[in-house]
XYZ file of C-alpha atoms in Angstrom:
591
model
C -22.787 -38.393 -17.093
C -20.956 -36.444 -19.207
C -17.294 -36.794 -19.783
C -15.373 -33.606 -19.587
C -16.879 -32.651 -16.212
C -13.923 -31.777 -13.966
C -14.108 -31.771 -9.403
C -11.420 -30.720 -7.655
C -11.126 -33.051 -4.518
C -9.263 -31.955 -1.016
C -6.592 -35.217 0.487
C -9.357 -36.437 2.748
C -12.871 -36.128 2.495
C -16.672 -37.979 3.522
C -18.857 -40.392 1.384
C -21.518 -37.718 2.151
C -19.271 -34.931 1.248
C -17.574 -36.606 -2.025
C -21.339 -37.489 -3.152
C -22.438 -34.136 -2.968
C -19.141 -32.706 -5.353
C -20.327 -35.664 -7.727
C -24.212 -34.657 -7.853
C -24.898 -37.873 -7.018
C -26.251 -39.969 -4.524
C -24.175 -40.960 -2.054
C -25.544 -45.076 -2.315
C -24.449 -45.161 -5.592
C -20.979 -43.465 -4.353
C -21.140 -46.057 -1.886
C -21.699 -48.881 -4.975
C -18.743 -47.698 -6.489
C -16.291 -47.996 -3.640
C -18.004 -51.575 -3.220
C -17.502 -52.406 -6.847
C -13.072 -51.450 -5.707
C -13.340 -53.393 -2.553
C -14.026 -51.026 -0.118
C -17.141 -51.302 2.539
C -17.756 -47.371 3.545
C -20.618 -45.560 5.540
C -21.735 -42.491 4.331
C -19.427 -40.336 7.084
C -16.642 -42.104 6.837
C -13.271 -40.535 5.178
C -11.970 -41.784 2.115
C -8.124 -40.162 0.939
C -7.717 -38.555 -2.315
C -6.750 -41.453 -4.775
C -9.540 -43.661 -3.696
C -12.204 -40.563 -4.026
C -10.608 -39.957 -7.531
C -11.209 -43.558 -8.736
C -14.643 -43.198 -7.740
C -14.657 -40.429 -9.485
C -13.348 -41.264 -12.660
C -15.753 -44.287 -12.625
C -18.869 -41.542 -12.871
C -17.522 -39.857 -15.537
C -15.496 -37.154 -13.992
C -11.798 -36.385 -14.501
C -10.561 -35.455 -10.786
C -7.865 -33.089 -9.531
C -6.013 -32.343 -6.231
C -7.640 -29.387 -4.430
C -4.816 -26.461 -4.088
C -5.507 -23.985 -1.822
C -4.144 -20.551 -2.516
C -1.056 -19.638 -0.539
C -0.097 -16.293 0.497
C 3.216 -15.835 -0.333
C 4.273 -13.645 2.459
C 4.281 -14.917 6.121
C 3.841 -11.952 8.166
C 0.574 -10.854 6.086
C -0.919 -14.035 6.938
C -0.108 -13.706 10.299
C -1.429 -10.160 10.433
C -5.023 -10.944 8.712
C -7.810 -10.773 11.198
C -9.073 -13.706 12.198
C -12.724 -13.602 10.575
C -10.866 -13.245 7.530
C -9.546 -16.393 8.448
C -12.094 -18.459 9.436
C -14.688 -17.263 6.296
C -11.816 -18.317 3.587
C -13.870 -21.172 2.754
C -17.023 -18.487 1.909
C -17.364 -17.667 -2.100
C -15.778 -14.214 -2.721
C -19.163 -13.475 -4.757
C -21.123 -13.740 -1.466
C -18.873 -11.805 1.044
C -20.789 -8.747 2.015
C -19.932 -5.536 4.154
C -20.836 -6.024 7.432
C -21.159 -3.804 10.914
C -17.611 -3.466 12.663
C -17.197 -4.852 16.304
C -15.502 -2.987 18.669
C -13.611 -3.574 22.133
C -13.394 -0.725 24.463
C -9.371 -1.314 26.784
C -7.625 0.884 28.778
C -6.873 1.747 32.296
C -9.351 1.579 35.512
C -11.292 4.589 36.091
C -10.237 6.326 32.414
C -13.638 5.939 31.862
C -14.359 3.145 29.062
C -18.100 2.127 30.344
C -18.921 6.150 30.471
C -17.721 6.661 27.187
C -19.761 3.583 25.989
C -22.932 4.868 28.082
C -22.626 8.088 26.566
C -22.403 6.800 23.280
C -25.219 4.439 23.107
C -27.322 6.722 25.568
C -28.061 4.105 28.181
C -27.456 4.466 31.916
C -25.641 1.538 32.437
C -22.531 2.367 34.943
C -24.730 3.953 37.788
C -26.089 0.691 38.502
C -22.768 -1.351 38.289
C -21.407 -2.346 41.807
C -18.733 0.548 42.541
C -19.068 1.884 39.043
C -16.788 -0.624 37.784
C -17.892 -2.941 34.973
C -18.875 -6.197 36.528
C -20.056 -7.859 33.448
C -20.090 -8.816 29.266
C -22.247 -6.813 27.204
C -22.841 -6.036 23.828
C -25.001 -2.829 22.226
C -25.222 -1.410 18.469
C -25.331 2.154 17.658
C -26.294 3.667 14.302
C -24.099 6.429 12.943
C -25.425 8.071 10.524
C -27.080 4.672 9.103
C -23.776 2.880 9.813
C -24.246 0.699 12.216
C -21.454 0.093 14.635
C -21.374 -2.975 17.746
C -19.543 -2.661 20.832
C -18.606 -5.466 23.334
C -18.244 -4.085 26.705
C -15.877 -5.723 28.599
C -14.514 -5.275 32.421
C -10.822 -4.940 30.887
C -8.401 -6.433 28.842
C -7.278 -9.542 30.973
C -11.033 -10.376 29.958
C -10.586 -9.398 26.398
C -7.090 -12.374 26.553
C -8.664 -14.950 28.225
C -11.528 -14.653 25.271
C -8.594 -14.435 23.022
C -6.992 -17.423 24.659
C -10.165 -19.870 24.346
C -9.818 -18.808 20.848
C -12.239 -15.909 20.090
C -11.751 -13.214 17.931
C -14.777 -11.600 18.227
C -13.180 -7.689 18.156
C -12.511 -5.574 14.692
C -11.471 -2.729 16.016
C -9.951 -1.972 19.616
C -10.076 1.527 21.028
C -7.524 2.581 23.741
C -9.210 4.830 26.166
C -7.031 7.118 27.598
C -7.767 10.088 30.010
C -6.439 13.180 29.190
C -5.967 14.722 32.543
C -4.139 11.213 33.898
C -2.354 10.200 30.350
C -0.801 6.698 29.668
C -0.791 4.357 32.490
C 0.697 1.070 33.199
C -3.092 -0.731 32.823
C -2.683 1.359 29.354
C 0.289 0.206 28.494
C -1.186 -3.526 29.432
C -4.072 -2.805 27.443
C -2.138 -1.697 23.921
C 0.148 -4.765 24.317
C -3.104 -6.948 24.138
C -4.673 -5.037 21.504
C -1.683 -5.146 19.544
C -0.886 -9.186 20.662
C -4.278 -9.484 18.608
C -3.688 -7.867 15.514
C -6.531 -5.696 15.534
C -6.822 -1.941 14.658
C -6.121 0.553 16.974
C -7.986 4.021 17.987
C -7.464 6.300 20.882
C -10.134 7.998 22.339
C -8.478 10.364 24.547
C -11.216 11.269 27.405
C -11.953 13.380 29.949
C -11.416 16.378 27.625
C -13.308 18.708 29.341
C -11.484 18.750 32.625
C -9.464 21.699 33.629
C -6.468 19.830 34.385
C -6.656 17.849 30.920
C -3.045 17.882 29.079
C -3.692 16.884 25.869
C -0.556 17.633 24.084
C 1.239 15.659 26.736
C -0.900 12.599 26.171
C -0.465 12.373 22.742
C 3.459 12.681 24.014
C 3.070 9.410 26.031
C 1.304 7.919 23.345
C 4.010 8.484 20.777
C 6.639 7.438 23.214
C 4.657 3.785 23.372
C 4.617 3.586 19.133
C 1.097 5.423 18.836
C 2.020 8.444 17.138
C -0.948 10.453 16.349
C -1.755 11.258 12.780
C -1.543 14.878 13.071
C 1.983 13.973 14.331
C 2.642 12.137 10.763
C 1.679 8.814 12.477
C -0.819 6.152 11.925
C -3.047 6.207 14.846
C -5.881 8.041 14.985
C -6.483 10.402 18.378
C -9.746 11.221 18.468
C -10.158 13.984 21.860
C -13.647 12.944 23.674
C -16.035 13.844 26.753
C -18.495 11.305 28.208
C -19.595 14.140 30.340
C -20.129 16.791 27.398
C -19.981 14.384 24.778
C -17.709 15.819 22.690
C -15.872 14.362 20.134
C -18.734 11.071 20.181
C -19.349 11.377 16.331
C -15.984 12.021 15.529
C -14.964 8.819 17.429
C -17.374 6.844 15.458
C -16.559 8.604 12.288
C -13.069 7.293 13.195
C -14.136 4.022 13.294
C -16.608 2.947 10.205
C -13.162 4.422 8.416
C -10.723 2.398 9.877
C -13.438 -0.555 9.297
C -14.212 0.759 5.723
C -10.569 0.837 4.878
C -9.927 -2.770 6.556
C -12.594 -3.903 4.594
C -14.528 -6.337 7.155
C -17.085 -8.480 5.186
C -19.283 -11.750 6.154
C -21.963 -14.237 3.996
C -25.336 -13.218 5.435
C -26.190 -16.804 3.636
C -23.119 -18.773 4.602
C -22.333 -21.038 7.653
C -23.519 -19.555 11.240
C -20.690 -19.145 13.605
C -19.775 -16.408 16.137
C -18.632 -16.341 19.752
C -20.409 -16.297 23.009
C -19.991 -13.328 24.631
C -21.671 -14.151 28.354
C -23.666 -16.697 29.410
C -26.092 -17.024 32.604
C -28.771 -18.808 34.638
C -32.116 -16.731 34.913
C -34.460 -17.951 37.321
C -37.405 -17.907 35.179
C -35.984 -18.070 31.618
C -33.450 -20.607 32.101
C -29.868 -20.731 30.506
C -29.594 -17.705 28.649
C -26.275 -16.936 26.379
C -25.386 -13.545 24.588
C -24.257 -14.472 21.376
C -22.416 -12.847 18.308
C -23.050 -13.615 15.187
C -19.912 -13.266 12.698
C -20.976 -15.342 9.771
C -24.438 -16.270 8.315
C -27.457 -15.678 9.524
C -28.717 -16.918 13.162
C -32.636 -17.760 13.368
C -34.852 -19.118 16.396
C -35.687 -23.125 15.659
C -31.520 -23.515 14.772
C -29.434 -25.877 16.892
C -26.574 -24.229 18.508
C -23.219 -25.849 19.537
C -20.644 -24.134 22.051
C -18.051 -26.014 23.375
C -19.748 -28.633 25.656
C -23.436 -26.740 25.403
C -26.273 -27.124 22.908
C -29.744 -26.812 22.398
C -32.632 -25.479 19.822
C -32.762 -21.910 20.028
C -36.845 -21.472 21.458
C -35.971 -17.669 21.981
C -33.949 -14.961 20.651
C -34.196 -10.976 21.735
C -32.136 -8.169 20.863
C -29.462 -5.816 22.758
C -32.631 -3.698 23.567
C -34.636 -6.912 25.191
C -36.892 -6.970 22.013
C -37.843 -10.586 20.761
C -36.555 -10.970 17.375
C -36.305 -14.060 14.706
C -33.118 -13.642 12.921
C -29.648 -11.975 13.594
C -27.383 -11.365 10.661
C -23.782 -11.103 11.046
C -22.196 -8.791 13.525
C -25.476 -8.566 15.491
C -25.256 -9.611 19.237
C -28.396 -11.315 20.463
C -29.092 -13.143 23.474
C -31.007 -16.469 23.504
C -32.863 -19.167 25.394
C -32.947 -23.207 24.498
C -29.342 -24.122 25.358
C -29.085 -26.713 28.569
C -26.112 -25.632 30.226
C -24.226 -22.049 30.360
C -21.685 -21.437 28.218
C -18.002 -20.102 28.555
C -17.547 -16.516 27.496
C -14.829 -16.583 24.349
C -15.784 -20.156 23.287
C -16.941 -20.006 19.405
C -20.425 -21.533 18.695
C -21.983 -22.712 15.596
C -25.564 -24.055 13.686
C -25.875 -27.607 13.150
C -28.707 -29.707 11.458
C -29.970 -31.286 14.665
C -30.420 -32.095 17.957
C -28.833 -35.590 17.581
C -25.709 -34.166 15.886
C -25.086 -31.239 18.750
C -25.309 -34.137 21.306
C -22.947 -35.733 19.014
C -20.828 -33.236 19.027
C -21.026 -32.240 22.922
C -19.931 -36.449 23.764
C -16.842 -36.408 21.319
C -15.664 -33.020 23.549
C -16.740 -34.118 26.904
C -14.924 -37.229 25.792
C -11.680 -35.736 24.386
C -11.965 -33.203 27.582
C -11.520 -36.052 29.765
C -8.457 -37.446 27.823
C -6.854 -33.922 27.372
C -7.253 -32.431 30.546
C -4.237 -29.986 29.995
C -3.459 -27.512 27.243
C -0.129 -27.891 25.296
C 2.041 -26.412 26.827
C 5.069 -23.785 25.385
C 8.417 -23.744 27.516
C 11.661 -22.445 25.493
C 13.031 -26.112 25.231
C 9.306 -27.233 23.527
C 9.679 -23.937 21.373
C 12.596 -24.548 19.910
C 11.617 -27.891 19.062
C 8.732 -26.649 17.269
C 10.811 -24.458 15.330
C 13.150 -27.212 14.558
C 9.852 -29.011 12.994
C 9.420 -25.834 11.240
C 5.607 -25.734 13.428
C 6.533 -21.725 14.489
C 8.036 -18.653 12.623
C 8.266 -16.005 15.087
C 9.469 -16.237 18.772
C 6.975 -14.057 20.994
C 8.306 -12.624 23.781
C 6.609 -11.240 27.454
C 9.812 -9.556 28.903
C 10.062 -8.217 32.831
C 12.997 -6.523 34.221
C 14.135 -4.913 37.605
C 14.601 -2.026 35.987
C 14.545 0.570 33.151
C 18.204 0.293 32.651
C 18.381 -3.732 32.059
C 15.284 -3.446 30.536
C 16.376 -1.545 27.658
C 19.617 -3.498 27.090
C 17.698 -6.890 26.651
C 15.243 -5.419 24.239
C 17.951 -3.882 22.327
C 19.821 -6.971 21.851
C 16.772 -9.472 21.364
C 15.613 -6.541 18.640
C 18.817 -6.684 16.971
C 18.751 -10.719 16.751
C 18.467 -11.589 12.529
C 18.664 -14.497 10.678
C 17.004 -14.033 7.542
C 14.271 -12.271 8.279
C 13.003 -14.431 11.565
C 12.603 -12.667 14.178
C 11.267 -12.259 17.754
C 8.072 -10.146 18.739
C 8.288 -8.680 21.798
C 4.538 -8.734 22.822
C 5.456 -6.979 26.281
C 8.319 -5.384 27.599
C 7.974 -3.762 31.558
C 9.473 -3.257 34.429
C 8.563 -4.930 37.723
C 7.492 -8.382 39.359
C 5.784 -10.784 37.008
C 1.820 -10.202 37.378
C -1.323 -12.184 36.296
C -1.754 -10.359 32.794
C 1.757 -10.800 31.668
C 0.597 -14.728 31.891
C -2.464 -14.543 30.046
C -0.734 -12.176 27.555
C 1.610 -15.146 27.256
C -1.553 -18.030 27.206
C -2.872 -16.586 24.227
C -0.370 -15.664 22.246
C 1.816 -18.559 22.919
C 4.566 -16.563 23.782
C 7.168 -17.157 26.545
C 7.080 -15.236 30.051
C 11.457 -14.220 30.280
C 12.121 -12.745 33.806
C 15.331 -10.450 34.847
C 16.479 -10.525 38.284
C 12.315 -10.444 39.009
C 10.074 -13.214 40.341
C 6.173 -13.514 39.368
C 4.082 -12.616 41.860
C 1.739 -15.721 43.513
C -1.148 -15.478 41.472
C 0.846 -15.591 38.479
C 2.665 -17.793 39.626
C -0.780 -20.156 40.509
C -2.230 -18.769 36.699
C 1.121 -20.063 35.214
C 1.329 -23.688 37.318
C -2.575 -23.853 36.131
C -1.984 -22.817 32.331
C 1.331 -25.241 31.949
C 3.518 -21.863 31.601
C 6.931 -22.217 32.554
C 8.536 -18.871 33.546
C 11.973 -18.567 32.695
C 14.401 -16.261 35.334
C 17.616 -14.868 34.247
C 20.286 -12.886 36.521
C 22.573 -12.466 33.537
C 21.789 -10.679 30.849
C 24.548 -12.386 27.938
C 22.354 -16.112 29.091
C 18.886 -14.738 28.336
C 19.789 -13.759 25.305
C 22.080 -16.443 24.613
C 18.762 -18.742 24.928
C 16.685 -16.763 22.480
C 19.645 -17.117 20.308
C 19.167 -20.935 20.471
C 15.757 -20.868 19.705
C 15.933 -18.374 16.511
C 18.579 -20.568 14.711
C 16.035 -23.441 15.938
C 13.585 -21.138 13.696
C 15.965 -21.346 10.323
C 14.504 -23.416 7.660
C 17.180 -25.863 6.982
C 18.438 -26.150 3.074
C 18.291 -29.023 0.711
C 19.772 -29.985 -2.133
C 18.395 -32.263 -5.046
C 20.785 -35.627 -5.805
C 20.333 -37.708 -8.314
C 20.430 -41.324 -7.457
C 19.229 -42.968 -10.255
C 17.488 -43.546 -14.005
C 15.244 -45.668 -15.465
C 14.035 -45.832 -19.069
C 10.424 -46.511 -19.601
C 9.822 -49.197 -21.876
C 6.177 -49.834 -21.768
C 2.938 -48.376 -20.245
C 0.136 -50.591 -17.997
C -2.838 -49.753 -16.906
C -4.130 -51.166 -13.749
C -7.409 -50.931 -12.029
C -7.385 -49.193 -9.284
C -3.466 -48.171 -9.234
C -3.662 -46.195 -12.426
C -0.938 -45.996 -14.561
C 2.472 -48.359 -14.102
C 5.686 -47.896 -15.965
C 7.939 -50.885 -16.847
C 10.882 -49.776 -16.412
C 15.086 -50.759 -17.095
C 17.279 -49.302 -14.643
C 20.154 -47.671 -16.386
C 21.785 -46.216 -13.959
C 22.607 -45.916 -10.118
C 19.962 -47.623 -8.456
C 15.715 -45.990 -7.680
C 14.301 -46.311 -4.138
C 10.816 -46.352 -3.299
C 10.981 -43.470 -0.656
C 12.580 -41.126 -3.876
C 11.251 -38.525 -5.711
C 10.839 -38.649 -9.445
C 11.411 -36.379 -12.324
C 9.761 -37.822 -15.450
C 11.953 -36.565 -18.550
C 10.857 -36.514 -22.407
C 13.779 -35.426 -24.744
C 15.338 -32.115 -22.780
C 11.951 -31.397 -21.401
C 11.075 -31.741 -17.619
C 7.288 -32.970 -17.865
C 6.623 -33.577 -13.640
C 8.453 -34.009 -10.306
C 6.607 -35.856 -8.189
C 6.648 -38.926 -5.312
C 7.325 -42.609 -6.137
C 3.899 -44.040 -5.264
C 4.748 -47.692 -5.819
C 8.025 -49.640 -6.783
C 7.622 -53.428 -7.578
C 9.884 -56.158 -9.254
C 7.323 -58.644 -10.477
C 4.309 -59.073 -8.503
C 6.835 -58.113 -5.049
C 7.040 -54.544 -3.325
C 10.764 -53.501 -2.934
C 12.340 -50.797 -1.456
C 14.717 -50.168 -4.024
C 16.347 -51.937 -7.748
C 19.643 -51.569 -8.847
C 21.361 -51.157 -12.631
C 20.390 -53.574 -14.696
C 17.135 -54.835 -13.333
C 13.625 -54.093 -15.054
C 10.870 -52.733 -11.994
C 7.274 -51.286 -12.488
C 7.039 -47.812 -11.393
C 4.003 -45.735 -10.176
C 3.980 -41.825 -9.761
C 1.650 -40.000 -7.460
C -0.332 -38.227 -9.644
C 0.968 -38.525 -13.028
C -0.206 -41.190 -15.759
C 0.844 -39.492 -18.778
C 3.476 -41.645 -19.241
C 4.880 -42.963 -22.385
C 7.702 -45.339 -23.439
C 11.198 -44.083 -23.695
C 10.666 -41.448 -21.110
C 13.043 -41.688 -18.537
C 12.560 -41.222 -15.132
C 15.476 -39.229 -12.562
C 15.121 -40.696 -9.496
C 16.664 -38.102 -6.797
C 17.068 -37.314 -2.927
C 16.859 -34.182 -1.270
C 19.963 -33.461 1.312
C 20.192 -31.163 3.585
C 23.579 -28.476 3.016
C 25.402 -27.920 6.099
């Protein structure tokens, strides 16, 4: 092999994985680690120092993997979560791809009517008491943009998807009728839209009634941070009629913008994953799961892997019931092969076989068994995780009695600052604690704060059930006396760099399989093992890195004093050469 070929290697990684970035096979992978004492299967991990030995021994010069880091917090926080998940996709390969979109909003404003009207299907006539009852998912072609919506019985559904991790939904639009305005399901319904960081538009309905008050919709709306555009806002109002259906295109024009200008994109190529959206037992077809596809491209013969279900897809139809092979991304499609039902929300994904789903389903019945509750989030475990420096922002789910200590407590918590950390208030209402506040809290991992109110007793089962501890204030100065706690918990504390120690390099070894080693004379303080180094060449700072190895003869020591000579090895630096010296230093924290 040629010499100057460079691989950039991640901390941990597989024989199979390591012999694929090599181009090699991975028994003569397996050879080399042999040949450097170590016995390895082909899936088991090896760290980055021993895959960069390998490496090096086939003729490749190997560097630590670096992912990009976005500087600013709060715009990684606010990217969708697709754009998560397909980070690991080539940029090259990302292609546009068909917005999906959650209908929300109060009982009876008419979100299934809207959706019937739109994709022309007569769907809420035979729903039990015209309500929604179940999880669909239909595609509509605007003028040749194609657009999917999930239909959904109402936004508690849309957070317990959200809280078994799913982010299936681009967009979410707030239906809200004009002749009834902005409810307290509405309200309910924005907070979990907004707890998911997805776009917002508002199809105001019901446009054609007599009693219809626009004007003072779009009121309510701006009084609950929607301000409509026309207003000078950033939400887009879009005035709509299921019954006449007016305003339909315009809706839809609405939303390929809002997707055009957030720029949603998949690999039709890439990995397959997605998120069931309903699963159920048909007598004569069996197990059959609606599924939507978010990356890659689904096909009929794949193995598919959802949470504690798999199975080879023998089946796969369209929204319309029409048998079709392949589903590219943002295309829901239902399918038969998998042998139990799956949970709505849970993500799935294609593996290479049969064997390796089953695989896949033991190791999570197994860790099931051993985990059988979810981590749970009180104050006192939040602030320690902010003391870990594990959490950045504090969300809140706020009840009060009343308007009037309502407002207080938000205004306070608001005006809370230390350096920029802050706390997002998620929800803020009036009355007894309810089931949604919960799951609002479940899946945002926010804390449920009470004011001289008490949950009601299904929360208050949901909560017991979910590991969410509720806490109740009568005094305003303690609640936010506690939130106080648990910002400062959130400050990053500061360190300083002391110096604790030289050594002057007087000659260079190299050693199989630990790389370079310095021998060194300790001219001043002392050098400790757990120290960082700073490797100096005349007035020029060359590296800063960690002390990988500290030995006086053939002896590991934690540290060597003045006067005594040591061998010194650097994590990831061997350009070493004598008379360099080396600052060994401390970081301390600055009270």
């Amino acid at each position: 092999m040629p010499d100057n070929k460079t691989v950039e290697l991640p901390g941990f990684l597989t024989v199979r994985e390591l012999s694929e970035l090599l181009e090699a096979s991975p028994i003569d992978v397996i050879k080399e680690l042999m040949k450097n004492g170590i016995i390895a299967n082909i899936n088991q991990q090896i760290d980055f120092d021993t895959a960069a030995i390998v490496a090096e021994e086939m003729g490749f010069t190997a560097h630590a993997f670096v992912p990009e880091e976005i500087e600013d917090e709060e715009e990684l926080e606010a990217l969708p979560e697709w754009r998560k998940v397909i980070g690991d996709e080539s940029e090259d390969a990302l292609l546009p791809r068909s917005p999906v979109v959650t209908m929300l909003g109060h009982v009876d404003h008419g979100k299934t009517s809207l959706l019937d009207a739109i994709r022309n299907a007569d769907v809420q006539s035979g729903e039990a008491g015209g309500i929604t009852q179940h999880m669909g998912a239909y595609q509509v072609d605007h003028d040749g943009q194609i657009v999917t919506f999930l239909d959904t019985p109402g936004h508690e559904a849309f957070t317990a998807m959200r809280s078994r991790g799913a982010r299936a939904t681009d967009i979410a639009v707030l239906v809200v009728a004009a002749d009834d305005g902005v409810m307290p399901q509405t309200r309910e319904a924005l907070d979990h839209a907004r707890a998911a960081k997805v776009p917002i538009v508002v199809a105001l309905n019901k446009i054609d009634r007599n009693n219809a008050n626009p004007e003072l919709v779009k009121k309510q709306l701006d009084e609950v941070g929607l301000t409509p555009d026309e207003w000078g806002g950033s939400t887009m109002v879009i005035p709509v009629s299921a019954i006449t259906q007016e305003g339909l295109d315009d809706l839809l024009e609405a939303i390929v913008l809002i997707s055009e200008d957030t720029d949603i994109r998949a690999n039709p190529d890439g990995q397959v994953f997605g998120t069931v959206i309903e699963g159920v037992i048909n007598r004569s077809r069996g197990v059959l799961a609606t599924l939507l596809v978010q990356n890659g491209t689904l096909k009929t013969g794949q193995v598919v892997v959802s949470g504690t279900s798999c199975g080879k897809i023998r089946a796969m139809f369209d929204y319309r019931g029409t048998a079709i092979s392949e589903a590219p991304p943002s295309v829901p499609v239902q399918i038969m092969g998998l042998d139990t039902v799956p949970v709505a929300g849970e993500p799935f994904k294609v593996v290479v076989n049969e064997k390796t789903a089953r695989a896949i389903v033991e190791e999570r019945a197994i860790a099931a068994k051993q985990q059988v509750k979810r981590e749970t989030f009180t104050l006192d475990e939040i602030f320690a995780r902010f003391q870990a420096g594990e959490a950045q922002t504090l969300n809140l789910v706020i009840k009060a009695d009343a308007q009037g200590s309502l407002e207080p407590i938000v205004n306070s918590l608001q005006a809370l600052d230390y350096g920029g950390l802050k706390v997002d208030i998620l929800r803020s209402d009036t009355g007894n604690i309810t089931e949604t506040d919960i799951m609002l809290a479940s899946a945002s991992d926010a804390i449920v704060l009470g004011f001289c109110v008490e949950p009601d007793p299904a929360a208050k089962r949901l909560a017991e059930n979910n590991d969410i501890t509720i806490r109740s204030y009568n005094i305003i100065y303690k609640l936010i006396e506690d939130v106080d706690k648990a910002l400062r918990g959130m400050l990053e504390p500061e360190f300083e760099q002391v110096t604790i120690g030289k050594a002057q390099v007087r000659a260079v070894f190299h050693i199989r399989r630990a790389g370079k080693i310095a021998g060194c004379y300790v001219t001043e303080g002392e050098i400790r093992r757990n120290a960082k180094a700073r490797v100096l060449r005349g007035d020029k700072v060359l590296t800063e890195t960690a002390v990988s190895s500290l030995k006086r003869f053939e002896q590991d020591v934690p540290e060597v004093r003045t006067g005594f000579e040591c061998g010194v090895g650097l994590e990831k630096w061997d350009n070493l050469k004598e008379d360099d010296i080396i600052e060994f230093f401390v970081l301390e924290q600055v009270s």
